[in-house]
Tab-separated table of C-alpha atoms and ligand atoms in Angstrom:
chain	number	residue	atom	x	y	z
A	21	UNK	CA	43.071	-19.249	-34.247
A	22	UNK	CA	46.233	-17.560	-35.980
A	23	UNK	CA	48.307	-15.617	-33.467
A	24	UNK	CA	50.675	-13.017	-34.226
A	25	UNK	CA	54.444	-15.153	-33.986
A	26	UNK	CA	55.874	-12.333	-32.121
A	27	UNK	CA	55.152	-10.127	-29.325
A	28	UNK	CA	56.693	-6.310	-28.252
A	29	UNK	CA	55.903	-4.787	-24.976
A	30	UNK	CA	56.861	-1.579	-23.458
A	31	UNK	CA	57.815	-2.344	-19.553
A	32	UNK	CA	55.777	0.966	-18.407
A	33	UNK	CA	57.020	0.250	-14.516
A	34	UNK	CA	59.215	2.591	-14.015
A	35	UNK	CA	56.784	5.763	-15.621
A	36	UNK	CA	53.336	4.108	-14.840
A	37	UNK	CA	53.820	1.896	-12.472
A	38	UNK	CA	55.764	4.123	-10.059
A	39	UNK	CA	54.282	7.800	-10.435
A	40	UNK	CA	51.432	6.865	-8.203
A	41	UNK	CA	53.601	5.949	-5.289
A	42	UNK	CA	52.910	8.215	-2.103
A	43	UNK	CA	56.707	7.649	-0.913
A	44	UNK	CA	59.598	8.597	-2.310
A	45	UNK	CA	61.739	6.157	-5.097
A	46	UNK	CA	65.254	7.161	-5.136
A	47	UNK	CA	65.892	7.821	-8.629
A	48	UNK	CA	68.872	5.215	-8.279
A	49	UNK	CA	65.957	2.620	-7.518
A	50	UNK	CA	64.645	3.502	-10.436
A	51	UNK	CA	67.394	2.959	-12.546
A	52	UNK	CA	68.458	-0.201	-11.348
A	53	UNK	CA	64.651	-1.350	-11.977
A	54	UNK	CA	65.902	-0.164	-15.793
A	55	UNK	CA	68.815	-2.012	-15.735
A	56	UNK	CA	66.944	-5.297	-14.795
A	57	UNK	CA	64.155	-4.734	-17.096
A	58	UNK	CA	66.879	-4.367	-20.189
A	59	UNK	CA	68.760	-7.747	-18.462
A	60	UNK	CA	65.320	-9.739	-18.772
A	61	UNK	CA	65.413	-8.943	-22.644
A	62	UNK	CA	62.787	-6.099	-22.335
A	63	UNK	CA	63.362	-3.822	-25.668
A	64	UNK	CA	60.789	-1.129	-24.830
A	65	UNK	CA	61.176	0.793	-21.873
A	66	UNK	CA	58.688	3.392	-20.502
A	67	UNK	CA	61.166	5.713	-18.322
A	68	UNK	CA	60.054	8.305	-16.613
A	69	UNK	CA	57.235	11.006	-17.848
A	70	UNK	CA	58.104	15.202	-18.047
A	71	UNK	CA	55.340	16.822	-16.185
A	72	UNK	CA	54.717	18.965	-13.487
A	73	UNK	CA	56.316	17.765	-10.359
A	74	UNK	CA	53.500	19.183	-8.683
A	75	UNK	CA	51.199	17.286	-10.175
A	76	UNK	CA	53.170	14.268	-10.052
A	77	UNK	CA	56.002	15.143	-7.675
A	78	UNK	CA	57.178	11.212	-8.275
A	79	UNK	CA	58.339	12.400	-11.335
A	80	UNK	CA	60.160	15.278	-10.297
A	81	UNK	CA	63.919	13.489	-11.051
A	82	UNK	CA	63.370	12.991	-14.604
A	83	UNK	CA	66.232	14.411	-15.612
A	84	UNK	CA	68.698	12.204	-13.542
A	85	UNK	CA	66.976	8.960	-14.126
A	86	UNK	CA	67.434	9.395	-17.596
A	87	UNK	CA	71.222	10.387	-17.304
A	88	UNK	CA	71.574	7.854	-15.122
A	89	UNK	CA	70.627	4.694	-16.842
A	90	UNK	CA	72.847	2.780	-19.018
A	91	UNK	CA	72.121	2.210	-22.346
A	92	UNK	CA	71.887	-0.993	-23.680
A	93	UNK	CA	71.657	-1.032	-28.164
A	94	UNK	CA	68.103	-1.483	-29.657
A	95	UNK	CA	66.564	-0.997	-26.810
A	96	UNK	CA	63.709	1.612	-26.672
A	97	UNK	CA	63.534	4.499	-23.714
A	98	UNK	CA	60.526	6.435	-23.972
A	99	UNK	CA	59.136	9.272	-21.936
A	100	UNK	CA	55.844	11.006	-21.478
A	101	UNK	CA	55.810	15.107	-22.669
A	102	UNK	CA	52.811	16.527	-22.423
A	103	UNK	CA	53.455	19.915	-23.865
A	104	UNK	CA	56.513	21.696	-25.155
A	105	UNK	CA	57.819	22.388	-21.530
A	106	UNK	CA	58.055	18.653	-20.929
A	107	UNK	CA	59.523	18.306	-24.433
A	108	UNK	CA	62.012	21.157	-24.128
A	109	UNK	CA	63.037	19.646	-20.723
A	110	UNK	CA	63.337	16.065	-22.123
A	111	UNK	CA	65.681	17.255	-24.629
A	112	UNK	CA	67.526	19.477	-22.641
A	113	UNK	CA	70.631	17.139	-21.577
A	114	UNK	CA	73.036	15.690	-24.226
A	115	UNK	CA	72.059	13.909	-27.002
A	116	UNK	CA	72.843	10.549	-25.279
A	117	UNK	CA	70.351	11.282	-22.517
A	118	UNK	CA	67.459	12.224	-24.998
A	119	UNK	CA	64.194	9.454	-25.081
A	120	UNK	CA	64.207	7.491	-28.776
A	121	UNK	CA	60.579	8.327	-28.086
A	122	UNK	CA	58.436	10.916	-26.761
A	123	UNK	CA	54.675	9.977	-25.424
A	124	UNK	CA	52.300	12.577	-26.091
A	125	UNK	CA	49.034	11.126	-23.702
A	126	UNK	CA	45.060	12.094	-24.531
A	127	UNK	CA	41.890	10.879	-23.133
A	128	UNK	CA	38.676	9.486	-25.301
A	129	UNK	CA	37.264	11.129	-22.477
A	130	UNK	CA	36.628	14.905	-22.086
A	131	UNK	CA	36.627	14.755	-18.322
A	132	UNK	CA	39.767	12.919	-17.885
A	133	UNK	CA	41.016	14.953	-20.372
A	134	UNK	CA	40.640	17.918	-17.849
A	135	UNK	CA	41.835	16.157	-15.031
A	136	UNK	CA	44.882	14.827	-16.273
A	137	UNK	CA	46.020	17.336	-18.420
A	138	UNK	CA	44.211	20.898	-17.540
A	139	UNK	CA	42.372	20.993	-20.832
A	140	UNK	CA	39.814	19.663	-23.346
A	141	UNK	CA	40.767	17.000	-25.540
A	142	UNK	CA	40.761	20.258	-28.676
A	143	UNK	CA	43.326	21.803	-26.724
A	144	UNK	CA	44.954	18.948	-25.688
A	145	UNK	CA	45.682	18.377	-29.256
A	146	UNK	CA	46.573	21.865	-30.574
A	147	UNK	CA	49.622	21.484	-27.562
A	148	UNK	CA	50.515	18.223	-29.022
A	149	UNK	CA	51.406	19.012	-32.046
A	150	UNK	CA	54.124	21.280	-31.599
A	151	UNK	CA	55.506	18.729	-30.083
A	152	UNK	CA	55.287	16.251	-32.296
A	153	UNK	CA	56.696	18.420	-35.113
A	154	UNK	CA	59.935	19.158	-32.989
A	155	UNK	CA	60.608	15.514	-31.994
A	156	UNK	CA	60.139	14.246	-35.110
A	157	UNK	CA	61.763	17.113	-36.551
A	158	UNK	CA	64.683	16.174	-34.105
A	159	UNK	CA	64.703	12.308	-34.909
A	160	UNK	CA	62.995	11.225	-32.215
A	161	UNK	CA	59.693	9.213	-32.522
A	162	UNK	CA	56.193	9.345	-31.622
A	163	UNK	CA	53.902	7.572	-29.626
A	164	UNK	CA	50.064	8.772	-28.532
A	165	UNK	CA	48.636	7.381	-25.541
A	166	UNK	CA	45.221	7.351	-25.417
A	167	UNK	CA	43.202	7.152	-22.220
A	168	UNK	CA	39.938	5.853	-21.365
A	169	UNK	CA	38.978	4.148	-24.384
A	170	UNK	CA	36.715	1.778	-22.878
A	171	UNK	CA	35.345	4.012	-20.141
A	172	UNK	CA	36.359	6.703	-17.746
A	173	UNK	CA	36.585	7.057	-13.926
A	174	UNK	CA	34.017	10.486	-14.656
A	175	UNK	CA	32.107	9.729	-17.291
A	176	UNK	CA	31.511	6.045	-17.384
A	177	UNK	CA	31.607	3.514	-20.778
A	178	UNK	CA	32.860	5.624	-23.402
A	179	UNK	CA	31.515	4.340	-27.190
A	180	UNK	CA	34.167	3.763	-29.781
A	181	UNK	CA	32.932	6.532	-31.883
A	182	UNK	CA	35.393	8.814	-29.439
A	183	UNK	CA	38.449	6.664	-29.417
A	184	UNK	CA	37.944	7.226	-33.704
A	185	UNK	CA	37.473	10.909	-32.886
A	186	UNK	CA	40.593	10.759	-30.963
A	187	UNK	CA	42.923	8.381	-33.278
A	188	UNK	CA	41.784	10.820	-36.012
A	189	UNK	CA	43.028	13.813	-34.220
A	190	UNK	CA	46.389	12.033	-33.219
A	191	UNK	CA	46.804	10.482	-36.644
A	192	UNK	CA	45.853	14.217	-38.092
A	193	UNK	CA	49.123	16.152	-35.971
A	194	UNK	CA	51.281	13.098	-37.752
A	195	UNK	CA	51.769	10.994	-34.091
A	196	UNK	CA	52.938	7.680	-35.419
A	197	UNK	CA	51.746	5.273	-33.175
A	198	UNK	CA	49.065	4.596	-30.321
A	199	UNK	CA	48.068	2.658	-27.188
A	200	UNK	CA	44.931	1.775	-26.832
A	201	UNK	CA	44.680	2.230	-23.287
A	202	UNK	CA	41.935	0.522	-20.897
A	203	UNK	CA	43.132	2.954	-18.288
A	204	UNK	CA	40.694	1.963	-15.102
A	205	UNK	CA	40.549	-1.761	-16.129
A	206	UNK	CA	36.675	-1.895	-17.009
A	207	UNK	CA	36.980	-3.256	-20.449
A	208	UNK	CA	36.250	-6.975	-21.585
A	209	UNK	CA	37.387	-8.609	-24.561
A	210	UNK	CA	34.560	-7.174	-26.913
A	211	UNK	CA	34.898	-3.636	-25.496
A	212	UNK	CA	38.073	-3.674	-26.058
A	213	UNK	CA	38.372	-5.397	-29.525
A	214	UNK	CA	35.576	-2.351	-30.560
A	215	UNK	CA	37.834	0.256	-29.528
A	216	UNK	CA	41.164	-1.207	-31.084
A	217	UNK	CA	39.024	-1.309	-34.381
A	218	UNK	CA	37.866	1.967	-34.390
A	219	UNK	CA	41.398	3.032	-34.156
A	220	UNK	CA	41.864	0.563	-36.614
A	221	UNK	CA	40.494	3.102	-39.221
A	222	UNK	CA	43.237	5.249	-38.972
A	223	UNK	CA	46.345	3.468	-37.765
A	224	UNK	CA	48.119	0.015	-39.181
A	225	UNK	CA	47.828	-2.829	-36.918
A	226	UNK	CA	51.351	-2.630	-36.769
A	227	UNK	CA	50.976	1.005	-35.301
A	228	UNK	CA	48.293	-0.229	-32.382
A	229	UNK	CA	49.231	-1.524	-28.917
A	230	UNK	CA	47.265	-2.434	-26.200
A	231	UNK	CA	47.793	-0.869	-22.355
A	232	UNK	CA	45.557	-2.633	-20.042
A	233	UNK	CA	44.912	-2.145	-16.353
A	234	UNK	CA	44.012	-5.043	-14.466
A	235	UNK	CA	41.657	-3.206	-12.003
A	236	UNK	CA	38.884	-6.117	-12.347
A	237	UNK	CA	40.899	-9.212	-13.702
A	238	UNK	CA	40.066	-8.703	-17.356
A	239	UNK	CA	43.995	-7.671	-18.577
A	240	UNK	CA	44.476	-11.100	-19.709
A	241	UNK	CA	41.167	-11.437	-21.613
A	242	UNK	CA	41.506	-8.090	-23.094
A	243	UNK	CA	45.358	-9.030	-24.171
A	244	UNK	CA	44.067	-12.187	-25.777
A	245	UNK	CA	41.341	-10.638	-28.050
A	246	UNK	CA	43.831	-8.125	-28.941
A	247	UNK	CA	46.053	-10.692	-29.978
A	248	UNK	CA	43.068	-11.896	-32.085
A	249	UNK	CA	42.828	-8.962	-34.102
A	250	UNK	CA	46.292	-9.253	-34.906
A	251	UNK	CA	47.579	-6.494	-32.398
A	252	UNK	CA	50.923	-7.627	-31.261
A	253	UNK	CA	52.544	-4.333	-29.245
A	254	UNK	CA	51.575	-4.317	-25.926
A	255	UNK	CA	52.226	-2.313	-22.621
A	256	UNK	CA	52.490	-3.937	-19.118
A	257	UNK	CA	54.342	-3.448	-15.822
A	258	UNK	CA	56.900	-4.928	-13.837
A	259	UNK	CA	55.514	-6.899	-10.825
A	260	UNK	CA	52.022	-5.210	-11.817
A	261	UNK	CA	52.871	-1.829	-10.469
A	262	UNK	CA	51.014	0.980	-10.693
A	263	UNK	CA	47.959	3.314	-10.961
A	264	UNK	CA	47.065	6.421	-12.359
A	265	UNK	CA	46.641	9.374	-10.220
A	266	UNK	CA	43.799	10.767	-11.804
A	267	UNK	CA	41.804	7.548	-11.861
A	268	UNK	CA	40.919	7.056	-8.490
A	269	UNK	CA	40.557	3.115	-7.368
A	270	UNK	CA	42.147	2.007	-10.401
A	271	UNK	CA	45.548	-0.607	-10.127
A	272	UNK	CA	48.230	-1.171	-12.195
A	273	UNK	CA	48.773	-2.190	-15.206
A	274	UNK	CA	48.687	-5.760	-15.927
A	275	UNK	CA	51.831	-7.764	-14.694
A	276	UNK	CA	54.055	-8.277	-17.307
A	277	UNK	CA	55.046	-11.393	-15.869
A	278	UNK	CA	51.653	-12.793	-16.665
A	279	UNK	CA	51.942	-11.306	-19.959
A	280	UNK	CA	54.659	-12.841	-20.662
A	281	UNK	CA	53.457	-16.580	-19.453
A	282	UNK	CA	50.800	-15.881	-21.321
A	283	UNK	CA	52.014	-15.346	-24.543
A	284	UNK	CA	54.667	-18.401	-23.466
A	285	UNK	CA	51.582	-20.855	-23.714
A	286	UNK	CA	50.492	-19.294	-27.200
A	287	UNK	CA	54.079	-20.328	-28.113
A	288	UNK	CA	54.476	-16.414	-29.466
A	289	UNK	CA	58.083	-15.079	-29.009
A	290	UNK	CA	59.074	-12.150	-26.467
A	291	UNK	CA	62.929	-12.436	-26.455
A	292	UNK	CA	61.880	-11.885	-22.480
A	293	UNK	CA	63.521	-14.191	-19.609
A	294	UNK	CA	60.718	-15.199	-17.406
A	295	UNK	CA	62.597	-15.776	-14.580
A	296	UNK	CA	64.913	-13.121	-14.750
A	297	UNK	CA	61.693	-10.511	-15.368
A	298	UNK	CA	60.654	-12.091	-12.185
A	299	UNK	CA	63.761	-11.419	-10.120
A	300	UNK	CA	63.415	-7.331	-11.272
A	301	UNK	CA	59.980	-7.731	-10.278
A	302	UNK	CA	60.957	-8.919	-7.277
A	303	UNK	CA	63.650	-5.972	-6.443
A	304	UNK	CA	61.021	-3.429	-6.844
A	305	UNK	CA	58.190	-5.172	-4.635
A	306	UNK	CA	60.828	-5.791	-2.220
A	307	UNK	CA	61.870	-1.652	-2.361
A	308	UNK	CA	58.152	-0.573	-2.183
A	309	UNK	CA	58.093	-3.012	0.771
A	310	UNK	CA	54.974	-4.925	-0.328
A	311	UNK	CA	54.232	-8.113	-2.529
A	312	UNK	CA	54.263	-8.264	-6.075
A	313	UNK	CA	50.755	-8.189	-8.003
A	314	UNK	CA	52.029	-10.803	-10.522
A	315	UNK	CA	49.899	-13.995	-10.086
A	316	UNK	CA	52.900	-15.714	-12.098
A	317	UNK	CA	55.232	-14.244	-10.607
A	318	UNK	CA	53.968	-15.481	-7.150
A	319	UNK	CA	53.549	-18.641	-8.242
A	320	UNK	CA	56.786	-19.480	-9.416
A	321	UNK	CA	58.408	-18.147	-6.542
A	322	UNK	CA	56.559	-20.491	-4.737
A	323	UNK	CA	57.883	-22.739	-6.743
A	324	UNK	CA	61.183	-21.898	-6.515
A	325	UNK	CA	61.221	-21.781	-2.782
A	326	UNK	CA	60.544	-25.273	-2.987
B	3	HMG	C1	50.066	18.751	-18.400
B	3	HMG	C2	50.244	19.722	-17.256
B	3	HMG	C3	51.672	20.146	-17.126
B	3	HMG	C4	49.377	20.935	-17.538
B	3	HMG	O1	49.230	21.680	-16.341
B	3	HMG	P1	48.793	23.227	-16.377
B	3	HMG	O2	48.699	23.695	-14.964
B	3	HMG	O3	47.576	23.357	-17.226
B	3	HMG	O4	50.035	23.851	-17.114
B	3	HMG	P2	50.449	25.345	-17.360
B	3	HMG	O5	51.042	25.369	-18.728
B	3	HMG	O6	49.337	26.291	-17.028
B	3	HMG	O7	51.617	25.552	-16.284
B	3	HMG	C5	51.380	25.560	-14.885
B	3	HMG	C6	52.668	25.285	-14.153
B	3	HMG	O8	53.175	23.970	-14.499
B	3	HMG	C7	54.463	24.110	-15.096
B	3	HMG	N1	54.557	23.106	-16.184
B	3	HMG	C8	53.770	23.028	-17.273
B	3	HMG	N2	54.160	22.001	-18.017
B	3	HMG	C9	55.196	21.412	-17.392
B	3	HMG	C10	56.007	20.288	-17.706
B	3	HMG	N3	55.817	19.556	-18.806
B	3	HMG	N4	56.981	19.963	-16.849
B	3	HMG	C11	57.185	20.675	-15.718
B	3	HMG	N5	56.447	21.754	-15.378
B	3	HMG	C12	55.454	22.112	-16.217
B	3	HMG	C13	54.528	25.518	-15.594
B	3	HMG	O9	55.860	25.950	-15.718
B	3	HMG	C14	53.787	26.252	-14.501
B	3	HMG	O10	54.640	26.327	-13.372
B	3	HMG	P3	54.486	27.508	-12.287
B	3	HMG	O11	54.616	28.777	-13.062
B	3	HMG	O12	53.116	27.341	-11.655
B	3	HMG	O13	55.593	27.223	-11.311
B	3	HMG	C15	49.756	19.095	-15.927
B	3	HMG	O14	48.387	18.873	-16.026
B	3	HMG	C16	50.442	17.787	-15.595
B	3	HMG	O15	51.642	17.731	-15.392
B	3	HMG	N6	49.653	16.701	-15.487
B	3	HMG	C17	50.201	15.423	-15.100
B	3	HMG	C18	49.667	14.412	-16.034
B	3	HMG	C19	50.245	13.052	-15.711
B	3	HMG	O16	51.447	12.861	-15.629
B	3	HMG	N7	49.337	12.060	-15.583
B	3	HMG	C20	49.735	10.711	-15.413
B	3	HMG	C21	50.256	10.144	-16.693
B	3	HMG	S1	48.980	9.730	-17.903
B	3	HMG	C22	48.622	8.113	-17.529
B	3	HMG	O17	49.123	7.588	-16.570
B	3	HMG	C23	47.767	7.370	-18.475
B	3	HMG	C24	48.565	6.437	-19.405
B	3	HMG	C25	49.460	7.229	-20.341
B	3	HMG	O18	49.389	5.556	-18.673
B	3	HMG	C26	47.604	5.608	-20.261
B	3	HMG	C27	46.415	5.048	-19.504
B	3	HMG	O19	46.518	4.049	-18.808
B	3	HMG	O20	45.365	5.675	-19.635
């Protein structure tokens, strides 16, 4: 089996993995968990999202987490904007504060569609693409997330016939790549290998990444058999943080520590420090005062601790 020789992922920990947590993260948590994601040789970065603080009051420091971190060169900060608010607000600051890429986030799924965002997936899209046509406008790029593509917390297994409904319409408003996101961790490898090729008929493989919640063990599976069909971008979180809060029951995305051994094994290059990864995975899960989800992780602290 021919693997891709290189692998990207987006550390989504500090947008994903936190916004779900009931206390408060000081936003200078936050951007130390930056700084040690950039130290272990992550080159993607998922920040912080633009939303409404009262739907995700988490979120609410935005603004100073993203003036606050310090920038290390080719590495990627991204941010989610769901609508031209979040967008105006993202790009509000200096130039040196702005994201190198905005996240505009659909669902496959009309229901979480509406609970997520307020609206239908139509709508959804007609708000996206004003946004998309200012940030790319503005030299920023563009990244669609899209939710539920294997099935939904509402409406069950979704077919593949609406993730190409939905790649369409992101592809359509000019978004220039997407995640193929397993956002309750239901799929298994051939669920998710059926949704990555329907949005295979509109976007390069090069374009595609995969975003898988572990929920019921199958991240690893799922990363694998995207692997096979050549997908090599791929979202994860620190320590295995995470949860969405409109998808009730579901965990975190898949460690990125076990990502990372993972792909280790297939003898595919990160550019990511294992152990150092582990050590920010550690500060966080230490700060949220509980252990870290990372099977690897644990492991090799074990290890460590002789
Ligand atoms: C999208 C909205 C804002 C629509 O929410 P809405 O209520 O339909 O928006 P609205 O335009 O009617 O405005 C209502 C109020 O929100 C304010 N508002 C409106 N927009 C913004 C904004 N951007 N930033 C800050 N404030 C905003 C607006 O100013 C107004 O304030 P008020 O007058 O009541 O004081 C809302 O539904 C929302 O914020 N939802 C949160 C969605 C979210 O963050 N979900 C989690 C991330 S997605 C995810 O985790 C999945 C992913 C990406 O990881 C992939 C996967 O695994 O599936």
């Amino acid at each position: 089996m021919d693997y891709p020789a290189r692998v990207k992922i987006v550390d989504v920990g500090p947008r994903d993995g936190l916004q779900n947590e009931k206390q408060p993260v000081p936003a200078s948590v936050k951007i130390e968990l930056v700084q040690r994601l950039q130290d272990a040789g992550l080159k993607e970065i998922e920040v912080t999202s633009f939303v409404s603080p009262k739907w995700v009051p988490q979120m609410a420091d935005n603004a100073e987490v993203m003036a606050g971190i310090a920038r290390k060169s080719g590495v990627r900060y991204s941010v989610l904007t769901p609508n031209m608010k979040g967008f105006e607000a993202a790009v509000a600051a200096p130039r040196e504060y702005w994201p190198d890429e905005i996240v505009v986030f659909g669902a496959a799924s009309e229901a979480f569609s509406q609970r997520n965002i307020n609206c239908s997936i139509a709508e959804s899209i007609e708000r996206f693409a004003p946004v998309v046509e200012a940030a790319r406008a503005a030299g920023i790029q563009v990244r669609g997330a899209m939710s539920c593509t294997v099935g939904c917390p509402y409406e069950g297994e979704i077919a593949p016939e609406r993730v190409d409904y939905l790649a369409g319409l992101m592809k359509g408003i000019g978004v220039q790549r997407v995640d193929v996101a397993d956002t309750i961790g239901v799929g298994t490898p051939l669920k998710v290998q059926r949704a990555i090729e329907a949005t295979l008929r509109h976007f390069g493989v090069d374009e595609i990444s995969g975003h898988f919640h572990d929920t019921y063990g199958q991240a690893l599976s799922n990363t694998l058999a995207a692997l096979q069909l050549g997908v090599w971008n791929f979202q994860s979180s620190v320590a295995g943080l995470g949860g969405c809060p409109y998808a009730k029951g579901a965990t975190g995305n898949v460690a990125t520590e076990d990502v990372v051994y993972l792909l280790q094994g297939l003898g595919i290059d990160t550019g990511i420090h294992l152990e150092k990864l582990i050590d920010a995975g550690q500060y966080i899960s230490e700060h949220l005062g509980r252990p870290t989800q990372s099977r690897v992780a644990r492991a090799l602290m074990a290890r460590r601790a002789g």
